[in-house]
Short mmCIF file of C-alpha atoms in Angstrom, two decimals:
data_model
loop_
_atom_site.label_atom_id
_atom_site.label_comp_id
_atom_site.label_asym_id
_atom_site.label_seq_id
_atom_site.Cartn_x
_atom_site.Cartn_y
_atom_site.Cartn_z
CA UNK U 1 13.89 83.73 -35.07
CA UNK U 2 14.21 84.77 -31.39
CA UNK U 3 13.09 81.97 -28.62
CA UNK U 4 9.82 82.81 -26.90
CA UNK U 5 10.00 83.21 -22.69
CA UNK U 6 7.77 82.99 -20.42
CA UNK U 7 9.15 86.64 -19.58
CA UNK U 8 7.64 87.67 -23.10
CA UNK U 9 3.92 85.90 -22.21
CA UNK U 10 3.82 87.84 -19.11
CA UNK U 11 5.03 90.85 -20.55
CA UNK U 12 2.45 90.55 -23.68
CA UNK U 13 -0.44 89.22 -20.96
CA UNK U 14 0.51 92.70 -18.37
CA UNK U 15 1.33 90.49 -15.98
CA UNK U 16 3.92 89.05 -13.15
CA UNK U 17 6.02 86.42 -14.73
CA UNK U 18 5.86 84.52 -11.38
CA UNK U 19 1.68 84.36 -12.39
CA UNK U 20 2.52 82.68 -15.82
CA UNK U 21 4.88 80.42 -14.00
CA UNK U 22 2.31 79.27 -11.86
CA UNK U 23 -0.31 78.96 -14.10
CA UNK U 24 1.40 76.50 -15.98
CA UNK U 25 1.67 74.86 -13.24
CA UNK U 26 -1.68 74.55 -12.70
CA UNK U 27 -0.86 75.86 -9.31
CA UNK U 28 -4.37 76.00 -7.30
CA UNK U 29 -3.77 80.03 -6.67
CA UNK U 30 -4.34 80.87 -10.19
CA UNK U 31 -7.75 81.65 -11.42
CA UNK U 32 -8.86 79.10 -13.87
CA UNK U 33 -9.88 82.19 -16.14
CA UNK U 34 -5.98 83.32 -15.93
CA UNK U 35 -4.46 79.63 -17.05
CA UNK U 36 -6.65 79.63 -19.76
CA UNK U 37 -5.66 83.14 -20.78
CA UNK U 38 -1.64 81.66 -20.50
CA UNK U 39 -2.72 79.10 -22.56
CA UNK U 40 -4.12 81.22 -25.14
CA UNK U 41 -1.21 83.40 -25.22
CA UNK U 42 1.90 80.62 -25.24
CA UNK U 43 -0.18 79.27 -28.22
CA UNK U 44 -0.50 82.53 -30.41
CA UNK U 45 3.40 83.30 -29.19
CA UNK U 46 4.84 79.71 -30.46
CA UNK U 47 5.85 79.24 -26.72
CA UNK U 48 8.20 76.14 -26.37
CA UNK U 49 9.19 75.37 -23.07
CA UNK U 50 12.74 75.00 -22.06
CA UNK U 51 13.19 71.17 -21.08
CA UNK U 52 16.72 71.32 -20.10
CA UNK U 53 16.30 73.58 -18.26
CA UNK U 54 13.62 72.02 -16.35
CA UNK U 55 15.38 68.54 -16.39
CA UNK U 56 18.18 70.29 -14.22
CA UNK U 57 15.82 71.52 -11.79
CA UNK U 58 13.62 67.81 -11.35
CA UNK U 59 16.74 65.59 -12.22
CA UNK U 60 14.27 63.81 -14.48
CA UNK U 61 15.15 63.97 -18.92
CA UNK U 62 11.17 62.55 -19.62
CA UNK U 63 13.51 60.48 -22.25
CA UNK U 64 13.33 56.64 -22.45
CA UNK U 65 16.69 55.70 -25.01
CA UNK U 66 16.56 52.30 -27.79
CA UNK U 67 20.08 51.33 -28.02
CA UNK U 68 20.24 48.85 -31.09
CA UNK U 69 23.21 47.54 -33.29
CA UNK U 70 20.90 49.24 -36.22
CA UNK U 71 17.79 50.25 -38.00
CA UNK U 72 17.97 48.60 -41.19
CA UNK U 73 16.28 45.49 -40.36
CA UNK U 74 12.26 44.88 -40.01
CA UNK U 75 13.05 42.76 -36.46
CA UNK U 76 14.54 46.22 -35.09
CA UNK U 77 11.78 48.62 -36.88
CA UNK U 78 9.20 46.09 -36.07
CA UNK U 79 9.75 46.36 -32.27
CA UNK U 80 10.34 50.33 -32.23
CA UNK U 81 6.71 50.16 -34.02
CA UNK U 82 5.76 48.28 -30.43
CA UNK U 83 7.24 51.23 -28.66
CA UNK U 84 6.09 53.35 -30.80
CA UNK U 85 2.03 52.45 -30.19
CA UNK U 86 2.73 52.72 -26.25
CA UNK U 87 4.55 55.56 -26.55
CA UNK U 88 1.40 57.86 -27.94
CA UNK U 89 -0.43 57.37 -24.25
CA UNK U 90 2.62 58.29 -22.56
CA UNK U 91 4.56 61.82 -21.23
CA UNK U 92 8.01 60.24 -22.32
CA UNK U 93 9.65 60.80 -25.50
CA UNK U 94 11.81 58.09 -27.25
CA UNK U 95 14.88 59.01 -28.54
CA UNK U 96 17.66 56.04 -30.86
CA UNK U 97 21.25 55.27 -30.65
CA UNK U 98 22.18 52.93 -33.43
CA UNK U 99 25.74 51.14 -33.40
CA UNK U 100 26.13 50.90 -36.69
CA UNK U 101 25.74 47.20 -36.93
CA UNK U 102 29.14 47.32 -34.63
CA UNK U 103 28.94 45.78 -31.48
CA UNK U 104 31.20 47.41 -29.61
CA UNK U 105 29.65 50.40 -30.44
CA UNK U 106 26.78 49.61 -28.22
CA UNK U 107 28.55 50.02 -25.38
CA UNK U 108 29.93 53.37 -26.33
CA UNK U 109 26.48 54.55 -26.69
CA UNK U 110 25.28 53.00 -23.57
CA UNK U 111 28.33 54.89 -21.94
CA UNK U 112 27.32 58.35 -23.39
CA UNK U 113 23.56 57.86 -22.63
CA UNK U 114 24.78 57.18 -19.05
CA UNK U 115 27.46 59.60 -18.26
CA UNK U 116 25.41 62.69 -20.13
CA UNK U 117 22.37 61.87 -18.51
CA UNK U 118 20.16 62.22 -21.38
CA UNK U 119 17.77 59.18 -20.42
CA UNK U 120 15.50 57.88 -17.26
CA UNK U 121 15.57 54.79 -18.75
CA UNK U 122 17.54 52.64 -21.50
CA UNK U 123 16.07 49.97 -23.76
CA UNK U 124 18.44 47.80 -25.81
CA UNK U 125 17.62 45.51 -28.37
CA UNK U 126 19.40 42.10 -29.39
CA UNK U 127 22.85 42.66 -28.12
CA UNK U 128 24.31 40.90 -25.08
CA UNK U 129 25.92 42.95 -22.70
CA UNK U 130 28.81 42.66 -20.46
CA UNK U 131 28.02 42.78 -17.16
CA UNK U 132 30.29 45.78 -16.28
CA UNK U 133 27.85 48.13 -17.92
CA UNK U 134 25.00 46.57 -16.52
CA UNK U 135 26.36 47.05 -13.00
CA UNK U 136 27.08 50.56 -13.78
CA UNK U 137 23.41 51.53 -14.65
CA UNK U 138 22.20 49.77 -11.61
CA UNK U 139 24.81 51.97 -9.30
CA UNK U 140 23.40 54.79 -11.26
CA UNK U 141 20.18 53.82 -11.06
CA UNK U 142 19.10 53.82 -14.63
CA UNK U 143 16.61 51.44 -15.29
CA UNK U 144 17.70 48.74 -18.36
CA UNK U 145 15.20 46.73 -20.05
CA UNK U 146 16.77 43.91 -22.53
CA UNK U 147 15.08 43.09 -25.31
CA UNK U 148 16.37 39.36 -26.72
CA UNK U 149 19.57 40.13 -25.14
CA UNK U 150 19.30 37.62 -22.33
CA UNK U 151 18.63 37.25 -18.77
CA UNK U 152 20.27 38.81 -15.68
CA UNK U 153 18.06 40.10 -12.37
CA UNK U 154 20.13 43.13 -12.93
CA UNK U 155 17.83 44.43 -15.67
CA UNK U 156 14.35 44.04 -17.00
CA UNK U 157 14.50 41.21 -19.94
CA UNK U 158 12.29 39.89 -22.60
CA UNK U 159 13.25 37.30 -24.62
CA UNK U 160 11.32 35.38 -27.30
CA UNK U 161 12.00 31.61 -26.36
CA UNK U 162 14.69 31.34 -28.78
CA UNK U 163 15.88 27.99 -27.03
CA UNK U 164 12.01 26.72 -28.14
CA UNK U 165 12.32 27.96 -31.80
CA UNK U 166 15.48 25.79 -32.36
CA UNK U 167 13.61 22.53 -31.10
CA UNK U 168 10.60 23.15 -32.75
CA UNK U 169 11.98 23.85 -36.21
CA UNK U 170 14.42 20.60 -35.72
CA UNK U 171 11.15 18.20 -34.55
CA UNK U 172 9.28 19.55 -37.33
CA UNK U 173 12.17 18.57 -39.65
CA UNK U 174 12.75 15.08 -37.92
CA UNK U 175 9.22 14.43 -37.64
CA UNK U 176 9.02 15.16 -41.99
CA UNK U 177 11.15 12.84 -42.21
CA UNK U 178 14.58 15.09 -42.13
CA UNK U 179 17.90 13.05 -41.90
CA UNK U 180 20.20 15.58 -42.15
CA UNK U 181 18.64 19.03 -40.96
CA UNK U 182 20.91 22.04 -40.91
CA UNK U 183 20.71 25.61 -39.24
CA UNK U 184 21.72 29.12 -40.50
CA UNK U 185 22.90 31.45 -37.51
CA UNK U 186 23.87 34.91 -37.21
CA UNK U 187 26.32 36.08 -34.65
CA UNK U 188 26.45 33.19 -32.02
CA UNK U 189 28.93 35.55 -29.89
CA UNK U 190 27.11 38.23 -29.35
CA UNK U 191 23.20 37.80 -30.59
CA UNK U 192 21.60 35.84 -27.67
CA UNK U 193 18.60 34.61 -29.89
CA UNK U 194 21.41 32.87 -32.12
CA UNK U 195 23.12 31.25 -29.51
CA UNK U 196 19.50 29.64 -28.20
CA UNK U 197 18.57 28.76 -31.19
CA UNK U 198 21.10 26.63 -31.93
CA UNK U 199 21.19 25.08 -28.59
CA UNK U 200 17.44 24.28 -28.91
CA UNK U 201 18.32 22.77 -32.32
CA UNK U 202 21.01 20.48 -30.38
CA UNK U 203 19.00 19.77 -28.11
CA UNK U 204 15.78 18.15 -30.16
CA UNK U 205 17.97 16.50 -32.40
CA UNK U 206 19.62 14.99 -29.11
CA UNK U 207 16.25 13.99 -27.90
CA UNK U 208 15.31 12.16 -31.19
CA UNK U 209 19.12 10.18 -30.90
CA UNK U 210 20.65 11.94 -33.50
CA UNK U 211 24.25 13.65 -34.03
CA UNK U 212 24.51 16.93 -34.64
CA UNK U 213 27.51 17.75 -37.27
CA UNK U 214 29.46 21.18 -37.51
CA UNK U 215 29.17 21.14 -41.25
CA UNK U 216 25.24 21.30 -40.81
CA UNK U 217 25.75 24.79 -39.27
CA UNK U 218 26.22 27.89 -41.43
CA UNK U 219 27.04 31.51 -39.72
CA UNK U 220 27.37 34.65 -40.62
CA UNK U 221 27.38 37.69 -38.46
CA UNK U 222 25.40 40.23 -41.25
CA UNK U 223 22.64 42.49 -40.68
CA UNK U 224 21.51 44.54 -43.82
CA UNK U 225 18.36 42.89 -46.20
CA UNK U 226 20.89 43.02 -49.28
CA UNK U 227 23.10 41.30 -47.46
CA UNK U 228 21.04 38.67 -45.85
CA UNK U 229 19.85 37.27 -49.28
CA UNK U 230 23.94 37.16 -50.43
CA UNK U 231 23.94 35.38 -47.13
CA UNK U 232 21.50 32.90 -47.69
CA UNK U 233 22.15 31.82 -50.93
CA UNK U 234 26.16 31.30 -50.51
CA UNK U 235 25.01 29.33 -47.36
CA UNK U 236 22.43 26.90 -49.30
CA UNK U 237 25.14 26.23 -52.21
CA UNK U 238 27.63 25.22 -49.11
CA UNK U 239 24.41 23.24 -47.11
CA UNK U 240 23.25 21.19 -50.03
CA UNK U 241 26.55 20.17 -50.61
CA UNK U 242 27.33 18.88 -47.75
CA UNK U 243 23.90 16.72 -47.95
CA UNK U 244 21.35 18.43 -45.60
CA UNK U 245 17.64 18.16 -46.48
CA UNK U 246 16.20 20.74 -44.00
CA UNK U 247 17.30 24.33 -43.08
CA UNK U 248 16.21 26.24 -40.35
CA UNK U 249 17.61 29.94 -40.80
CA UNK U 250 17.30 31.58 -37.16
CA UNK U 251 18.93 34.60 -38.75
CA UNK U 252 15.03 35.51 -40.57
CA UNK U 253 13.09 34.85 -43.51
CA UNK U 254 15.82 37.43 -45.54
CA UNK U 255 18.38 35.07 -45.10
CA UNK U 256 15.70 32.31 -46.34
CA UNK U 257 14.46 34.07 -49.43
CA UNK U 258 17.93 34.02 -49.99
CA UNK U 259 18.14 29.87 -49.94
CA UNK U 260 14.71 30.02 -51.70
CA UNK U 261 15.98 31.72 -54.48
CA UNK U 262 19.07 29.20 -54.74
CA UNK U 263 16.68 26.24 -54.67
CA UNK U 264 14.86 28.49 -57.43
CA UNK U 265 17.85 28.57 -59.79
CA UNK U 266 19.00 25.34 -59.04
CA UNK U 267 15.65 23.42 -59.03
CA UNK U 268 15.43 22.60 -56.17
CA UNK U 269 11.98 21.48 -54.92
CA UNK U 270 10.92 22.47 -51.93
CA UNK U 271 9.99 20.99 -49.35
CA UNK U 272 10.13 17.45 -51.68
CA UNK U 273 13.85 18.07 -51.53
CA UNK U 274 14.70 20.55 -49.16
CA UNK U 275 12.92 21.50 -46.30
CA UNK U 276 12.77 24.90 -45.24
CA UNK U 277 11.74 27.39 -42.37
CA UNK U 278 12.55 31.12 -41.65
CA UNK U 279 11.94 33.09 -38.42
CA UNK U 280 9.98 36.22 -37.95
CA UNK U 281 7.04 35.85 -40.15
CA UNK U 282 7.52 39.39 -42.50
CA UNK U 283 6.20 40.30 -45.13
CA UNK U 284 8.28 38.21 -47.44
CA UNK U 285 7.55 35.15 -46.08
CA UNK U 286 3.85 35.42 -46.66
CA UNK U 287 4.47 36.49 -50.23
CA UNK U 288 6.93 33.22 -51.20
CA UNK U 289 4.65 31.03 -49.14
CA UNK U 290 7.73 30.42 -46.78
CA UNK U 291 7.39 28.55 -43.51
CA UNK U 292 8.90 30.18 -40.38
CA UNK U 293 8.51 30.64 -36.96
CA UNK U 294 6.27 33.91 -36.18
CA UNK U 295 8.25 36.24 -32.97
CA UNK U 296 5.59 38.35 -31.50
CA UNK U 297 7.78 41.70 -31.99
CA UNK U 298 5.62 44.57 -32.00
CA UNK U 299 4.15 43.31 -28.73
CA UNK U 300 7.61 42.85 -27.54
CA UNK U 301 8.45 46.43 -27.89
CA UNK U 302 5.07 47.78 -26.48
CA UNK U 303 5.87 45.71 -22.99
CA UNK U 304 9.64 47.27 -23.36
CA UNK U 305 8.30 50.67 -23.57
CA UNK U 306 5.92 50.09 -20.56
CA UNK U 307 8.51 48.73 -18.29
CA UNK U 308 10.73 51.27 -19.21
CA UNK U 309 8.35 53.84 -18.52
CA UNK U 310 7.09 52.28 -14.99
CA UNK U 311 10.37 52.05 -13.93
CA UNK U 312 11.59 55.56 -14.87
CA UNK U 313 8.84 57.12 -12.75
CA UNK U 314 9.36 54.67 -9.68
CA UNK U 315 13.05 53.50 -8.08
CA UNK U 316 11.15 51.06 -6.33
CA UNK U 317 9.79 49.10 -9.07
CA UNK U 318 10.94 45.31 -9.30
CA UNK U 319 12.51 43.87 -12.26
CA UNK U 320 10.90 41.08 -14.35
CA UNK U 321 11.94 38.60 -17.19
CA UNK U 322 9.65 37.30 -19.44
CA UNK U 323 9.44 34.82 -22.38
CA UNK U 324 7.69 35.34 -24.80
CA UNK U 325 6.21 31.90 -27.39
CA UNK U 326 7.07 31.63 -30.89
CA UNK U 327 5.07 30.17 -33.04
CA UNK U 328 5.63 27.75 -36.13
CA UNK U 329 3.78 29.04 -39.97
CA UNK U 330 3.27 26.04 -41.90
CA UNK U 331 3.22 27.01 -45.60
CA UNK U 332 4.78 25.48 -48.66
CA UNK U 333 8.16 25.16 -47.69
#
């Protein structure tokens, strides 16, 4: 099917093409009655307009990227549903990269996104970056806007306070009655939330005068749901071994359905024997009566999207980091 011009409105309307041009640019020389006679016509034609070609002309894409390790997780969907909402009252489209779950990836899409132009603005989610690439957006004066991927007053950055969600699962756990509380971690290296966490963790168990053991941490870098629950369950079976009464997964409620369902098996009573809290609040943790620690996502991605977009459509506009609170579910666990 051949594209529709603007040559083949005018043509169809008996008029200049400059006119149709103009009209749709709601340029004050055209007669109201005219645009609305363009309008009309582009409709009945299937008219699309030709955004590259425009984007050339005004240097501007109207494209805000989400750069994120993957989709296959409800913390990533759950914050592109935040974008998503604020997207609908907005003139900018959003367009994904996914990494594949590989982190190196990330950069390689950051790098294409960058050098192709096909963005005013760049959201990532979760990953850390190095600060070469973040210096190289700022000379190019792309706007970045880090979601849980830490601070830097080189970029916009919101962060749940992950540092706060490691003490308050730990004084929850001492102040049960815990003696031995343990944490499950993602990737430490490059997932800034699992890094915090277990420094807030350190840190409350510090406060309360008691020694934090290697053995009473757990990690493992996966991503997928399927995985997670592998994850969690090969992690309990090591944890209760080694004595802990108390886990706090800071890698999501997945990875603690997946230590319910080895307490399950092995009857295990919870929380009379072991103590346990997720992070995220989904779906699943309603539905096993899990306690966790609730991250305000969606609103999360709906400030993301905002910043992004105020910052796309002015140079001038200052960065800002926030912190957003978490907030501890007490349920049966």
């Amino acid at each position: 099917m051949k594209r529709v011009t603007l040559k083949d409105v005018a043509k169809e309307l008996g008029v200049a093409f400059s006119t149709v041009s103009m009209a749709l640019s709601d340029d004050k020389t055209i007669s109201q009655k005219m645009k609305e006679k363009v309008k009309k016509k582009i409709q009945e034609m299937g008219y699309h307009p030709n955004r590259s070609a425009r984007n050339l002309v005004n240097g501007k894409t109207n494209n805000i990227a989400v750069v994120t390790p993957g989709l296959f997780s409800l913390y990533e969907m759950h914050i592109v549903r935040g974008m998503e909402l604020q997207m609908v009252k907005s003139k900018y489209d959003l367009i994904l990269y996914t990494a594949k779950y590989d982190w190196g990836e990330v950069h390689k899409e950051l790098r294409k996104i960058l050098y192709e132009q096909t963005a005013d603005a760049v959201i990532v989610i979760g990953v850390m970056l190095e600060n070469e690439i973040v210096e190289e957006f700022k000379k190019a004066k792309i706007p970045l806007v880090l979601v849980d991927s830490g601070t830097t007053k080189k970029a916009f950055t919101l962060n749940v306070d992950n540092y706060e969600c490691g003490r308050i699962a730990a004084r929850y756990f001492i102040k049960k009655g815990s003696k031995k509380p343990a944490i499950m971690l993602g990737n430490t290296k490059f997932a800034f939330s699992q890094s915090e966490r277990l420094r807030g963790f350190k840190a409350a168990l510090k406060e309360k005068g008691m020694k934090f053991k290697n053995e009473m941490a757990y990690e493992k870098p996966d991503y997928l749901p399927e995985d997670l629950r592998k994850v969690g369950f090969a992690a309990a079976e090591v944890l209760v071994k080694n004595g802990t009464d108390a886990i706090y997964c800071a890698s999501g409620d997945y990875v603690a359905q997946g230590i319910y369902r080895y307490c399950a098996v092995n009857n295990i009573t919870m929380p009379e024997t072991l103590m346990l809290v997720g992070t995220d609040n989904f779906d699943v943790a309603d539905a096993l009566n899990l306690s966790t620690i609730e991250q305000p996502l969606v609103g999360m991605g709906m400030k993301a999207f905002e910043l992004a977009e105020q910052a796309a459509a002015d140079e001038g506009f200052e960065s800002e980091t926030l912190f957003f609170k978490p907030k501890l579910i007490i349920r049966k666990t």
